[in-house]
Structures are given as structure tokens and as C-alpha cells.
Amino acid sequence: MTLTPSTSWATGGLQLVDKPRTITVGIADDEVLVRAGVRGVLERSGGVAVVGEAGDGSGALELARRQRPQVLLMDAAMPGMEGLAAVRMIRRHVPGTEVVVLCTQHTEEVLFPALRAGAAGFLFKNSEPDALVGAVRAVAAGEAMLSPSATRALVDHFTGADSERRDAARNRIGLLTRREQEVLVYLAQGMANARIARLMYLSEGAIKAHVSRLLTKLRCDNRVQAALIARDAALPC
């Protein structure tokens, strides 16, 4: 939130008023009509500014470097630099930009590589407009957003992880403090920081700090990757 001064004639003094910060978004898709449709949905939602578009993976990387949007909506399959390769490059060179991958249909061949590449969200192109806007707002706030079917696929895939993968995940989680492990369990359940804070009787700032530290210890780019480790370790998610 940005605090801006405004004059109050009732009190004759100067007050600070909360002004919502605009979320900056980039759109990368090789179809012009898709980009136009996504732009229209976002701009009608209010509080979102589309700062640029790209028609291929290389252009998406250049857009991220030049404009540094908070969120980049990216097609999974584009000409030139393939979409998921672009995700990896953006996460490496523009870490302040979170990527939401857009896909025409669900396949594990797209979903899991996208998450491993560092995507913070995964949505179908035929999702409802509210879902698209919600994903942008959630990811900009540091949360993760997956379509319901993608979430179900993750649960199915990581139910009954093999012992080697489970042991490796548990070893990594062993680096966390007890409090950080508790935050990880809630995070893996898809909870936002505000709700975790209420459940743990802590401030939202304290939860953000715990999330930042556990991501560093687990060597994760985002909450989605941390949630995958929690599921591998068979934590109560």
C-alpha cells in the first residue's frame, strides 16, 4: 500500500490515505486475439496496468527485462524461445517478476516442468475472467495460484511418493525450524499469509519473514515449489 497525503477540511489538518498500488502485468502469447482478450479482462478489473506484450519467448524475456512487471502471463508453447525455457530465464534474470503459465489443456508434460521452472501459477486459457484476475492479484501478493484440475493433478502425483524422494524431501525440511515447518504445512495447503498469521497468532509481517527464510533454506523460487517438497515429504497437506 502507498500512503499519500490529502487535506481534511473537517479537521483542518493533513491526513495519510491508503491508496492501493497498481499491479503491473505483461502478456506473452503468440496469438494477437488472446493477448487482446487477456488485456481487456485485466484492464476492466481495475487496479491492474498492462505494461507490455510479447509474441514469443524471446520477446517475453525482453519485456520482463525492460518493464519488470510484477506478473507475467505466459503461454506455455510459443515460437522462438519455448515458453518454459523463457520462464527459467526470467526467474534467473528478473527474479522480481512472477510468472503465471497459461495452457490450452492440462498435461503433466506441461504442468510439472512449468512449476519446476519457477512458475508461480498455472491456468487454462478458458478459465473464467475472475479466475484470471484472481491469479494476478494472488501472485502479485506473493501467493501461488493453480487451476483446480492442476491442483488435483499435483495431489494425485505426489500421493505415495517413493521412499527415496520422500527421504530427500524430509532431509531438506529438516533444515527448517519448528515454526518454519508449521508455516510450510499451512503454505502447502494453499493458505494466504493473512490466514496463516491468524492461525498462528502472529503478524502477517512475521509470516512473510518465515516464508522468505524457508524458501531460502529449501532453495525454492516460490511457494509452489516449497509445497511440492512438503507433499514429497508426506507432511499433512
Coordinates of N, CA and C in Angstrom, one line a residue:
M1 N 0.8 -1.2 0.0 CA 0.0 0.0 0.0 C 0.9 1.2 0.0
T2 N 0.5 2.3 -0.7 CA 1.2 3.5 -0.8 C 0.5 4.6 0.0
L3 N 1.1 5.3 0.9 CA 0.5 6.3 1.7 C 0.7 7.7 1.0
T4 N -0.4 8.4 0.7 CA -0.4 9.6 0.0 C -1.1 10.7 0.9
P5 N -0.6 11.9 1.0 CA -1.2 12.9 1.8 C -2.4 13.5 1.2
S6 N -3.4 13.8 2.0 CA -4.6 14.5 1.5 C -5.1 15.5 2.6
T7 N -5.7 16.6 2.2 CA -6.1 17.6 3.2 C -7.5 17.3 3.6
S8 N -7.8 17.3 5.0 CA -9.1 17.1 5.5 C -9.7 18.4 6.0
W9 N -10.7 18.9 5.3 CA -11.3 20.2 5.6 C -12.1 20.1 6.9
A10 N -12.5 18.9 7.3 CA -13.3 18.7 8.6 C -12.4 19.0 9.8
T11 N -11.1 18.6 9.7 CA -10.2 18.8 10.8 C -9.2 19.9 10.6
G12 N -9.1 20.3 9.3 CA -8.2 21.4 9.0 C -6.7 20.9 9.0
G13 N -6.5 19.5 9.0 CA -5.2 19.0 9.1 C -4.9 18.2 7.9
L14 N -3.7 17.5 7.9 CA -3.2 16.7 6.8 C -3.3 15.3 7.3
Q15 N -3.9 14.4 6.4 CA -4.1 13.0 6.8 C -3.4 12.2 5.7
L16 N -3.1 11.0 6.1 CA -2.5 10.0 5.2 C -3.5 9.0 4.8
V17 N -3.7 8.8 3.5 CA -4.8 8.0 3.0 C -4.2 6.8 2.3
D18 N -4.7 5.6 2.6 CA -4.2 4.4 1.9 C -4.6 4.4 0.4
K19 N -3.7 4.3 -0.5 CA -4.0 4.2 -1.9 C -3.5 2.9 -2.5
P20 N -4.4 2.1 -3.0 CA -4.0 0.8 -3.5 C -2.9 0.9 -4.6
R21 N -1.9 0.1 -4.6 CA -0.9 0.1 -5.5 C -1.3 -0.7 -6.8
T22 N -1.1 -0.1 -8.0 CA -1.5 -0.7 -9.2 C -0.5 -1.9 -9.5
I23 N -1.1 -3.0 -9.9 CA -0.3 -4.2 -10.2 C 0.1 -4.1 -11.7
T24 N 1.4 -4.2 -12.0 CA 1.9 -4.2 -13.4 C 2.0 -5.6 -13.9
V25 N 1.5 -5.8 -15.2 CA 1.4 -7.1 -15.8 C 1.9 -7.0 -17.2
G26 N 2.6 -8.1 -17.6 CA 3.0 -8.3 -19.0 C 2.2 -9.5 -19.6
I27 N 2.0 -9.5 -20.9 CA 1.3 -10.6 -21.5 C 2.1 -11.2 -22.6
A28 N 2.4 -12.5 -22.6 CA 3.2 -13.1 -23.7 C 2.4 -14.3 -24.3
D29 N 2.0 -14.1 -25.5 CA 1.3 -15.2 -26.3 C 1.4 -14.9 -27.7
D30 N 1.6 -15.9 -28.5 CA 1.8 -15.7 -30.0 C 0.5 -15.4 -30.7
E31 N -0.7 -15.5 -30.1 CA -1.9 -15.2 -30.7 C -2.4 -13.8 -30.3
V32 N -2.5 -12.9 -31.3 CA -2.9 -11.5 -31.0 C -4.3 -11.4 -30.3
L33 N -5.2 -12.2 -30.7 CA -6.6 -12.1 -30.2 C -6.5 -12.6 -28.7
V34 N -5.7 -13.6 -28.4 CA -5.6 -14.0 -27.0 C -5.0 -12.8 -26.1
R35 N -4.0 -12.2 -26.6 CA -3.4 -11.1 -25.9 C -4.4 -10.0 -25.7
A36 N -5.2 -9.7 -26.7 CA -6.2 -8.6 -26.6 C -7.3 -9.0 -25.6
G37 N -7.7 -10.2 -25.6 CA -8.7 -10.7 -24.7 C -8.3 -10.6 -23.2
V38 N -7.0 -11.0 -23.0 CA -6.5 -11.0 -21.6 C -6.3 -9.6 -21.2
R39 N -5.8 -8.7 -22.1 CA -5.6 -7.3 -21.7 C -7.0 -6.7 -21.3
G40 N -8.0 -7.0 -22.1 CA -9.3 -6.4 -21.8 C -9.8 -6.8 -20.5
V41 N -9.7 -8.1 -20.1 CA -10.2 -8.6 -18.8 C -9.4 -7.9 -17.7
L42 N -8.1 -7.8 -17.8 CA -7.3 -7.2 -16.8 C -7.6 -5.7 -16.6
E43 N -7.7 -5.0 -17.7 CA -7.9 -3.5 -17.6 C -9.3 -3.2 -17.1
R44 N -10.3 -4.0 -17.4 CA -11.6 -3.8 -16.8 C -11.7 -4.1 -15.3
S45 N -10.8 -4.9 -14.8 CA -10.8 -5.3 -13.4 C -10.5 -4.1 -12.5
G46 N -9.7 -3.2 -12.9 CA -9.3 -2.1 -12.1 C -8.1 -2.5 -11.2
G47 N -7.2 -1.5 -11.0 CA -6.0 -1.8 -10.2 C -4.9 -2.6 -10.9
V48 N -5.1 -2.8 -12.2 CA -4.1 -3.6 -12.9 C -3.7 -2.8 -14.2
A49 N -2.4 -2.7 -14.5 CA -1.9 -2.0 -15.6 C -1.1 -2.9 -16.5
V50 N -1.5 -3.1 -17.7 CA -0.7 -4.0 -18.7 C 0.4 -3.1 -19.2
V51 N 1.6 -3.5 -19.0 CA 2.8 -2.6 -19.3 C 3.5 -3.1 -20.6
G52 N 3.0 -4.2 -21.2 CA 3.6 -4.6 -22.4 C 3.1 -6.0 -22.9
E53 N 3.4 -6.3 -24.2 CA 3.0 -7.6 -24.7 C 4.2 -8.1 -25.5
A54 N 4.2 -9.5 -25.7 CA 5.2 -10.1 -26.5 C 4.6 -11.3 -27.2
G55 N 5.1 -11.6 -28.4 CA 4.6 -12.7 -29.2 C 5.4 -14.0 -29.2
D56 N 6.5 -14.0 -28.5 CA 7.3 -15.2 -28.5 C 8.1 -15.2 -27.2
G57 N 8.9 -16.3 -26.9 CA 9.6 -16.4 -25.7 C 10.7 -15.4 -25.5
S58 N 11.4 -15.1 -26.6 CA 12.5 -14.1 -26.5 C 11.9 -12.8 -26.2
G59 N 10.8 -12.5 -26.9 CA 10.2 -11.2 -26.6 C 9.7 -11.1 -25.2
A60 N 9.2 -12.2 -24.6 CA 8.8 -12.2 -23.2 C 9.9 -11.9 -22.3
L61 N 11.1 -12.5 -22.5 CA 12.3 -12.2 -21.7 C 12.6 -10.8 -21.8
E62 N 12.6 -10.2 -23.0 CA 13.0 -8.8 -23.2 C 12.0 -7.9 -22.5
L63 N 10.7 -8.3 -22.6 CA 9.6 -7.5 -21.9 C 9.9 -7.5 -20.4
A64 N 10.2 -8.6 -19.9 CA 10.4 -8.7 -18.4 C 11.6 -7.9 -18.0
R65 N 12.7 -7.9 -18.8 CA 13.9 -7.2 -18.5 C 13.7 -5.7 -18.6
R66 N 12.9 -5.3 -19.6 CA 12.7 -3.8 -19.9 C 11.7 -3.2 -18.9
Q67 N 10.5 -3.9 -18.8 CA 9.4 -3.3 -18.0 C 9.4 -3.8 -16.6
R68 N 10.0 -5.0 -16.3 CA 10.0 -5.5 -14.9 C 8.6 -5.6 -14.3
P69 N 7.6 -6.2 -15.0 CA 6.2 -6.3 -14.4 C 6.2 -7.1 -13.2
Q70 N 5.3 -6.9 -12.3 CA 5.2 -7.8 -11.1 C 4.7 -9.2 -11.5
V71 N 3.9 -9.3 -12.6 CA 3.4 -10.6 -13.0 C 3.5 -10.6 -14.5
L72 N 3.9 -11.8 -15.0 CA 3.9 -12.0 -16.5 C 3.1 -13.2 -16.8
L73 N 2.0 -13.0 -17.6 CA 1.2 -14.1 -18.1 C 1.8 -14.7 -19.3
M74 N 2.2 -16.0 -19.4 CA 2.9 -16.5 -20.5 C 2.3 -17.8 -21.0
D75 N 2.1 -17.9 -22.3 CA 1.7 -19.1 -23.0 C 2.8 -20.1 -22.8
A76 N 2.4 -21.4 -22.6 CA 3.3 -22.5 -22.4 C 4.1 -22.8 -23.6
A77 N 3.4 -22.6 -24.8 CA 4.0 -23.0 -26.1 C 4.0 -21.8 -27.0
M78 N 5.2 -21.3 -27.3 CA 5.4 -20.2 -28.2 C 6.5 -20.4 -29.2
P79 N 6.5 -19.7 -30.3 CA 7.6 -19.8 -31.3 C 8.9 -19.2 -30.7
G80 N 10.0 -19.5 -31.3 CA 11.3 -18.9 -30.9 C 11.7 -19.7 -29.6
M81 N 12.1 -18.9 -28.6 CA 12.4 -19.5 -27.3 C 11.1 -20.1 -26.7
E82 N 11.1 -21.4 -26.4 CA 10.0 -22.1 -25.9 C 9.6 -21.5 -24.6
G83 N 8.2 -21.5 -24.3 CA 7.7 -20.8 -23.1 C 8.3 -21.1 -21.8
L84 N 8.5 -22.4 -21.6 CA 9.1 -22.9 -20.3 C 10.5 -22.5 -20.1
A85 N 11.3 -22.5 -21.3 CA 12.7 -22.0 -21.2 C 12.7 -20.6 -20.9
A86 N 11.7 -19.8 -21.4 CA 11.6 -18.4 -21.0 C 11.3 -18.2 -19.6
V87 N 10.5 -19.1 -19.0 CA 10.2 -19.0 -17.6 C 11.5 -19.1 -16.8
R88 N 12.3 -20.1 -17.1 CA 13.6 -20.3 -16.4 C 14.5 -19.1 -16.5
M89 N 14.6 -18.5 -17.7 CA 15.4 -17.3 -17.9 C 14.9 -16.1 -17.1
I90 N 13.6 -15.9 -17.1 CA 13.0 -14.8 -16.4 C 13.3 -14.9 -14.9
R91 N 13.0 -16.1 -14.4 CA 13.3 -16.3 -12.9 C 14.7 -16.1 -12.6
R92 N 15.6 -16.4 -13.5 CA 17.0 -16.3 -13.2 C 17.5 -14.8 -13.3
H93 N 17.0 -14.1 -14.3 CA 17.5 -12.8 -14.6 C 16.6 -11.6 -14.1
V94 N 15.3 -11.9 -13.9 CA 14.4 -10.9 -13.4 C 13.6 -11.5 -12.3
P95 N 14.2 -11.8 -11.2 CA 13.5 -12.6 -10.1 C 12.3 -11.8 -9.5
G96 N 12.2 -10.5 -9.7 CA 11.1 -9.7 -9.2 C 9.8 -9.9 -10.0
T97 N 9.9 -10.6 -11.1 CA 8.7 -10.8 -11.9 C 8.3 -12.3 -11.7
E98 N 7.0 -12.4 -11.3 CA 6.4 -13.7 -11.1 C 5.7 -14.2 -12.4
V99 N 5.8 -15.4 -12.7 CA 5.2 -15.9 -14.0 C 4.0 -16.8 -13.7
V100 N 3.0 -16.6 -14.5 CA 1.8 -17.4 -14.5 C 1.7 -18.1 -15.9
V101 N 1.8 -19.4 -16.0 CA 1.8 -20.1 -17.2 C 0.3 -20.3 -17.7
L102 N 0.0 -20.0 -18.9 CA -1.3 -20.2 -19.5 C -1.2 -21.4 -20.4
C103 N -2.2 -22.3 -20.4 CA -2.1 -23.5 -21.2 C -3.5 -23.8 -21.8
T104 N -3.6 -24.4 -23.0 CA -4.9 -24.7 -23.6 C -5.5 -26.0 -23.0
Q105 N -4.6 -26.9 -22.6 CA -5.1 -28.1 -22.0 C -4.1 -28.7 -21.0
H106 N -4.6 -29.4 -20.0 CA -3.8 -29.9 -18.9 C -3.0 -31.2 -19.4
T107 N -1.7 -31.1 -19.2 CA -0.9 -32.3 -19.4 C 0.2 -32.2 -18.4
E108 N 0.5 -33.4 -17.8 CA 1.6 -33.4 -16.8 C 2.9 -32.9 -17.5
E109 N 3.0 -33.1 -18.8 CA 4.2 -32.7 -19.5 C 4.4 -31.2 -19.5
V110 N 3.4 -30.5 -19.3 CA 3.5 -29.0 -19.2 C 3.4 -28.5 -17.7
L111 N 2.5 -29.1 -16.9 CA 2.3 -28.6 -15.6 C 3.6 -28.8 -14.7
F112 N 4.2 -29.9 -14.6 CA 5.3 -30.1 -13.7 C 6.6 -29.4 -14.2
P113 N 6.9 -29.5 -15.5 CA 8.0 -28.6 -15.9 C 7.9 -27.2 -15.6
A114 N 6.6 -26.7 -15.8 CA 6.4 -25.2 -15.5 C 6.6 -24.9 -14.1
L115 N 6.2 -25.8 -13.2 CA 6.4 -25.5 -11.7 C 7.9 -25.6 -11.4
R116 N 8.6 -26.6 -12.0 CA 10.0 -26.8 -11.7 C 10.8 -25.6 -12.3
A117 N 10.3 -25.0 -13.3 CA 11.0 -23.9 -13.9 C 10.8 -22.6 -13.1
G118 N 9.9 -22.6 -12.2 CA 9.7 -21.5 -11.3 C 8.4 -20.7 -11.5
A119 N 7.5 -21.2 -12.2 CA 6.2 -20.6 -12.4 C 5.5 -20.5 -11.1
A120 N 4.8 -19.4 -10.8 CA 4.1 -19.2 -9.5 C 2.6 -19.5 -9.7
G121 N 2.2 -19.8 -11.0 CA 0.8 -20.1 -11.2 C 0.6 -20.8 -12.5
F122 N -0.5 -21.5 -12.7 CA -0.8 -22.3 -13.8 C -2.3 -22.3 -14.1
L123 N -2.7 -21.7 -15.2 CA -4.2 -21.5 -15.5 C -4.4 -22.0 -17.0
F124 N -5.7 -22.4 -17.2 CA -6.1 -22.7 -18.6 C -6.6 -21.4 -19.2
K125 N -6.4 -21.3 -20.5 CA -6.8 -20.1 -21.2 C -8.4 -19.9 -21.2
N126 N -9.1 -21.0 -21.0 CA -10.5 -20.9 -21.0 C -11.1 -20.7 -19.6
S127 N -10.2 -20.3 -18.6 CA -10.6 -20.0 -17.3 C -11.6 -18.8 -17.3
E128 N -12.4 -18.7 -16.3 CA -13.3 -17.6 -16.1 C -12.5 -16.3 -15.9
P129 N -12.9 -15.2 -16.4 CA -12.2 -13.9 -16.1 C -11.8 -13.6 -14.7
D130 N -12.8 -14.0 -13.8 CA -12.5 -13.8 -12.3 C -11.3 -14.6 -11.9
A131 N -11.1 -15.8 -12.5 CA -10.0 -16.6 -12.1 C -8.7 -16.0 -12.6
L132 N -8.7 -15.5 -13.8 CA -7.5 -14.8 -14.3 C -7.1 -13.6 -13.4
V133 N -8.1 -12.8 -13.1 CA -7.8 -11.6 -12.3 C -7.3 -12.0 -10.9
G134 N -8.0 -13.1 -10.3 CA -7.6 -13.6 -9.0 C -6.2 -14.1 -9.0
A135 N -5.8 -14.8 -10.1 CA -4.4 -15.3 -10.2 C -3.4 -14.2 -10.2
V136 N -3.7 -13.1 -10.9 CA -2.8 -12.0 -11.0 C -2.6 -11.3 -9.6
R137 N -3.8 -11.1 -8.9 CA -3.7 -10.5 -7.6 C -3.0 -11.4 -6.6
A138 N -3.3 -12.7 -6.7 CA -2.7 -13.6 -5.7 C -1.2 -13.7 -5.9
V139 N -0.7 -13.8 -7.1 CA 0.7 -14.0 -7.4 C 1.4 -12.7 -7.1
A140 N 0.8 -11.5 -7.4 CA 1.4 -10.2 -7.1 C 1.6 -10.1 -5.6
A141 N 0.7 -10.7 -4.8 CA 0.8 -10.6 -3.3 C 1.7 -11.7 -2.7
G142 N 2.4 -12.4 -3.6 CA 3.3 -13.4 -3.1 C 2.7 -14.8 -2.9
E143 N 1.5 -15.0 -3.3 CA 0.9 -16.3 -3.2 C 1.1 -17.1 -4.4
A144 N 0.5 -18.3 -4.5 CA 0.5 -19.1 -5.7 C -0.9 -19.4 -6.1
M145 N -1.1 -19.6 -7.4 CA -2.4 -19.9 -8.0 C -2.3 -21.0 -9.0
L146 N -3.1 -22.1 -8.8 CA -3.2 -23.1 -9.7 C -4.7 -23.4 -10.0
S147 N -5.0 -23.8 -11.3 CA -6.3 -24.1 -11.6 C -6.7 -25.4 -10.8
P148 N -8.0 -25.6 -10.5 CA -8.4 -26.7 -9.7 C -7.9 -28.0 -10.2
S149 N -8.0 -28.2 -11.5 CA -7.5 -29.5 -12.1 C -6.0 -29.7 -11.9
A150 N -5.3 -28.6 -12.0 CA -3.8 -28.7 -11.8 C -3.5 -29.1 -10.4
T151 N -4.3 -28.5 -9.4 CA -4.1 -28.9 -8.0 C -4.4 -30.3 -7.8
R152 N -5.5 -30.8 -8.4 CA -5.8 -32.2 -8.3 C -4.7 -33.1 -8.8
A153 N -4.2 -32.7 -10.0 CA -3.1 -33.5 -10.6 C -1.9 -33.6 -9.7
L154 N -1.6 -32.5 -9.0 CA -0.5 -32.5 -8.1 C -0.7 -33.4 -6.9
V155 N -1.9 -33.4 -6.4 CA -2.2 -34.2 -5.2 C -2.1 -35.7 -5.7
D156 N -2.6 -36.0 -6.8 CA -2.6 -37.4 -7.3 C -1.1 -37.8 -7.6
H157 N -0.3 -36.9 -8.1 CA 1.0 -37.3 -8.5 C 1.9 -37.5 -7.2
F158 N 1.7 -36.7 -6.2 CA 2.5 -36.7 -5.0 C 2.0 -37.6 -3.9
T159 N 0.8 -38.2 -4.1 CA 0.3 -39.1 -3.1 C 1.1 -40.4 -3.2
G160 N 1.7 -40.8 -2.1 CA 2.5 -42.0 -2.1 C 3.8 -41.8 -2.8
A161 N 4.5 -40.7 -2.5 CA 5.8 -40.5 -3.1 C 6.8 -41.7 -2.7
D162 N 7.6 -42.0 -3.7 CA 8.5 -43.2 -3.4 C 9.5 -42.8 -2.3
S163 N 10.0 -43.8 -1.6 CA 10.8 -43.6 -0.4 C 12.0 -42.7 -0.6
E164 N 12.7 -42.9 -1.7 CA 13.9 -42.1 -2.0 C 13.6 -40.6 -2.1
R165 N 12.5 -40.3 -2.8 CA 12.1 -38.9 -2.9 C 11.6 -38.3 -1.6
R166 N 10.9 -39.2 -0.9 CA 10.4 -38.8 0.4 C 11.5 -38.5 1.4
D167 N 12.5 -39.3 1.4 CA 13.6 -39.1 2.3 C 14.4 -37.9 2.0
A168 N 14.6 -37.6 0.7 CA 15.3 -36.4 0.3 C 14.6 -35.2 0.7
A169 N 13.2 -35.2 0.5 CA 12.4 -34.0 0.9 C 12.5 -33.8 2.4
R170 N 12.4 -34.9 3.2 CA 12.4 -34.8 4.6 C 13.8 -34.3 5.1
N171 N 14.8 -34.6 4.4 CA 16.2 -34.1 4.8 C 16.2 -32.6 4.6
R172 N 15.6 -32.1 3.5 CA 15.6 -30.7 3.2 C 14.7 -30.0 4.3
I173 N 13.6 -30.5 4.6 CA 12.7 -29.9 5.6 C 13.4 -29.9 7.0
G174 N 14.3 -30.9 7.2 CA 15.0 -30.9 8.5 C 15.8 -29.7 8.8
L175 N 16.1 -28.9 7.7 CA 16.9 -27.7 7.9 C 16.0 -26.5 8.5
L176 N 14.7 -26.7 8.5 CA 13.8 -25.7 8.9 C 13.6 -25.7 10.4
T177 N 13.3 -24.6 11.0 CA 12.9 -24.6 12.5 C 11.5 -25.2 12.6
R178 N 11.1 -25.5 13.8 CA 9.8 -26.0 14.0 C 8.7 -25.0 13.6
R179 N 8.9 -23.7 13.8 CA 8.0 -22.7 13.4 C 7.9 -22.6 11.9
E180 N 9.0 -22.7 11.2 CA 9.1 -22.7 9.7 C 8.4 -23.9 9.2
Q181 N 8.5 -25.0 9.8 CA 7.8 -26.3 9.3 C 6.3 -26.1 9.4
E182 N 5.9 -25.5 10.5 CA 4.5 -25.2 10.7 C 3.9 -24.3 9.6
V183 N 4.7 -23.3 9.3 CA 4.3 -22.3 8.2 C 4.2 -23.1 6.9
L184 N 5.2 -24.0 6.7 CA 5.2 -24.8 5.4 C 4.0 -25.6 5.2
V185 N 3.5 -26.2 6.3 CA 2.3 -27.1 6.2 C 1.1 -26.2 5.8
Y186 N 1.0 -25.1 6.4 CA -0.1 -24.2 6.0 C 0.0 -23.7 4.6
L187 N 1.3 -23.4 4.2 CA 1.6 -22.9 2.9 C 1.2 -23.9 1.8
A188 N 1.5 -25.2 2.1 CA 1.3 -26.3 1.2 C -0.2 -26.6 1.1
Q189 N -1.0 -26.1 2.0 CA -2.5 -26.2 2.0 C -3.1 -25.1 1.2
G190 N -2.3 -24.2 0.6 CA -2.7 -23.1 -0.2 C -3.2 -21.9 0.5
M191 N -2.8 -21.8 1.8 CA -3.3 -20.6 2.6 C -2.5 -19.4 2.3
A192 N -3.2 -18.2 2.3 CA -2.5 -17.0 2.2 C -1.8 -16.6 3.5
N193 N -0.9 -15.6 3.4 CA -0.2 -15.2 4.6 C -1.1 -14.7 5.7
A194 N -2.1 -14.0 5.3 CA -3.0 -13.4 6.3 C -3.7 -14.5 7.1
R195 N -4.2 -15.5 6.5 CA -4.8 -16.6 7.2 C -3.9 -17.4 8.1
I196 N -2.7 -17.6 7.6 CA -1.6 -18.3 8.4 C -1.3 -17.5 9.6
A197 N -1.3 -16.2 9.5 CA -1.0 -15.3 10.6 C -2.1 -15.4 11.7
R198 N -3.3 -15.5 11.2 CA -4.4 -15.6 12.2 C -4.3 -17.0 12.9
L199 N -4.0 -18.0 12.2 CA -4.0 -19.4 12.8 C -2.8 -19.5 13.8
M200 N -1.7 -18.8 13.5 CA -0.5 -18.9 14.3 C -0.4 -17.8 15.4
Y201 N -1.4 -16.9 15.4 CA -1.4 -15.8 16.3 C -0.1 -14.9 16.1
L202 N 0.3 -14.7 14.9 CA 1.4 -13.9 14.6 C 1.0 -12.8 13.6
S203 N 1.9 -11.8 13.4 CA 1.6 -10.7 12.5 C 1.9 -11.3 11.1
E204 N 1.2 -10.6 10.1 CA 1.4 -11.0 8.7 C 2.9 -10.8 8.3
G205 N 3.5 -9.7 8.8 CA 4.9 -9.5 8.5 C 5.8 -10.6 9.0
A206 N 5.5 -11.1 10.2 CA 6.3 -12.3 10.7 C 6.1 -13.5 9.8
I207 N 4.9 -13.7 9.3 CA 4.7 -14.9 8.4 C 5.5 -14.7 7.1
K208 N 5.5 -13.5 6.6 CA 6.2 -13.2 5.4 C 7.7 -13.5 5.6
A209 N 8.2 -13.1 6.8 CA 9.6 -13.4 7.1 C 9.9 -14.9 7.2
H210 N 9.0 -15.6 7.8 CA 9.2 -17.1 7.9 C 9.2 -17.7 6.5
V211 N 8.2 -17.3 5.7 CA 8.1 -17.8 4.3 C 9.4 -17.5 3.5
S212 N 9.9 -16.3 3.6 CA 11.2 -15.9 2.9 C 12.3 -16.8 3.4
R213 N 12.5 -17.0 4.7 CA 13.6 -17.9 5.2 C 13.4 -19.3 4.8
L214 N 12.2 -19.9 4.8 CA 12.1 -21.3 4.5 C 12.3 -21.5 3.0
L215 N 11.9 -20.5 2.2 CA 12.2 -20.7 0.7 C 13.7 -20.7 0.5
T216 N 14.4 -19.8 1.2 CA 15.9 -19.8 1.1 C 16.5 -21.1 1.5
K217 N 16.1 -21.6 2.6 CA 16.6 -22.9 3.1 C 16.3 -24.1 2.2
L218 N 15.1 -24.0 1.6 CA 14.7 -25.2 0.8 C 15.2 -25.0 -0.7
R219 N 15.8 -23.8 -0.9 CA 16.3 -23.5 -2.3 C 15.2 -23.5 -3.3
C220 N 14.1 -22.8 -2.9 CA 12.9 -22.8 -3.8 C 12.8 -21.3 -4.3
D221 N 12.3 -21.2 -5.5 CA 12.0 -19.9 -6.1 C 10.7 -19.3 -5.6
N222 N 9.7 -20.2 -5.2 CA 8.4 -19.7 -4.8 C 7.7 -20.7 -4.0
R223 N 6.5 -20.4 -3.6 CA 5.7 -21.2 -2.6 C 5.2 -22.5 -3.3
V224 N 5.0 -22.5 -4.6 CA 4.6 -23.7 -5.2 C 5.7 -24.8 -5.1
Q225 N 6.9 -24.5 -5.4 CA 8.0 -25.4 -5.2 C 8.1 -25.9 -3.8
A226 N 8.0 -25.0 -2.8 CA 8.0 -25.4 -1.4 C 6.9 -26.4 -1.1
A227 N 5.7 -26.1 -1.7 CA 4.6 -27.0 -1.4 C 4.8 -28.4 -2.0
L228 N 5.5 -28.5 -3.1 CA 5.8 -29.8 -3.7 C 6.8 -30.6 -2.8
I229 N 7.7 -29.9 -2.2 CA 8.6 -30.6 -1.3 C 7.8 -31.1 0.0
A230 N 6.9 -30.3 0.4 CA 6.1 -30.7 1.6 C 5.3 -31.9 1.2
R231 N 4.7 -32.0 0.0 CA 4.0 -33.2 -0.4 C 4.9 -34.4 -0.5
D232 N 6.1 -34.2 -1.1 CA 7.0 -35.3 -1.2 C 7.3 -35.9 0.1
A233 N 7.4 -35.0 1.1 CA 7.8 -35.4 2.5 C 6.6 -36.0 3.3
A234 N 5.5 -36.0 2.6 CA 4.2 -36.6 3.2 C 3.8 -35.8 4.5
L235 N 4.1 -34.5 4.4 CA 3.6 -33.6 5.5 C 2.0 -33.6 5.4
P236 N 1.3 -33.3 6.5 CA -0.1 -33.2 6.5 C -0.7 -32.0 5.7
C237 N -0.6 -32.2 4.4 CA -1.1 -31.1 3.5 C -2.5 -31.2 3.0

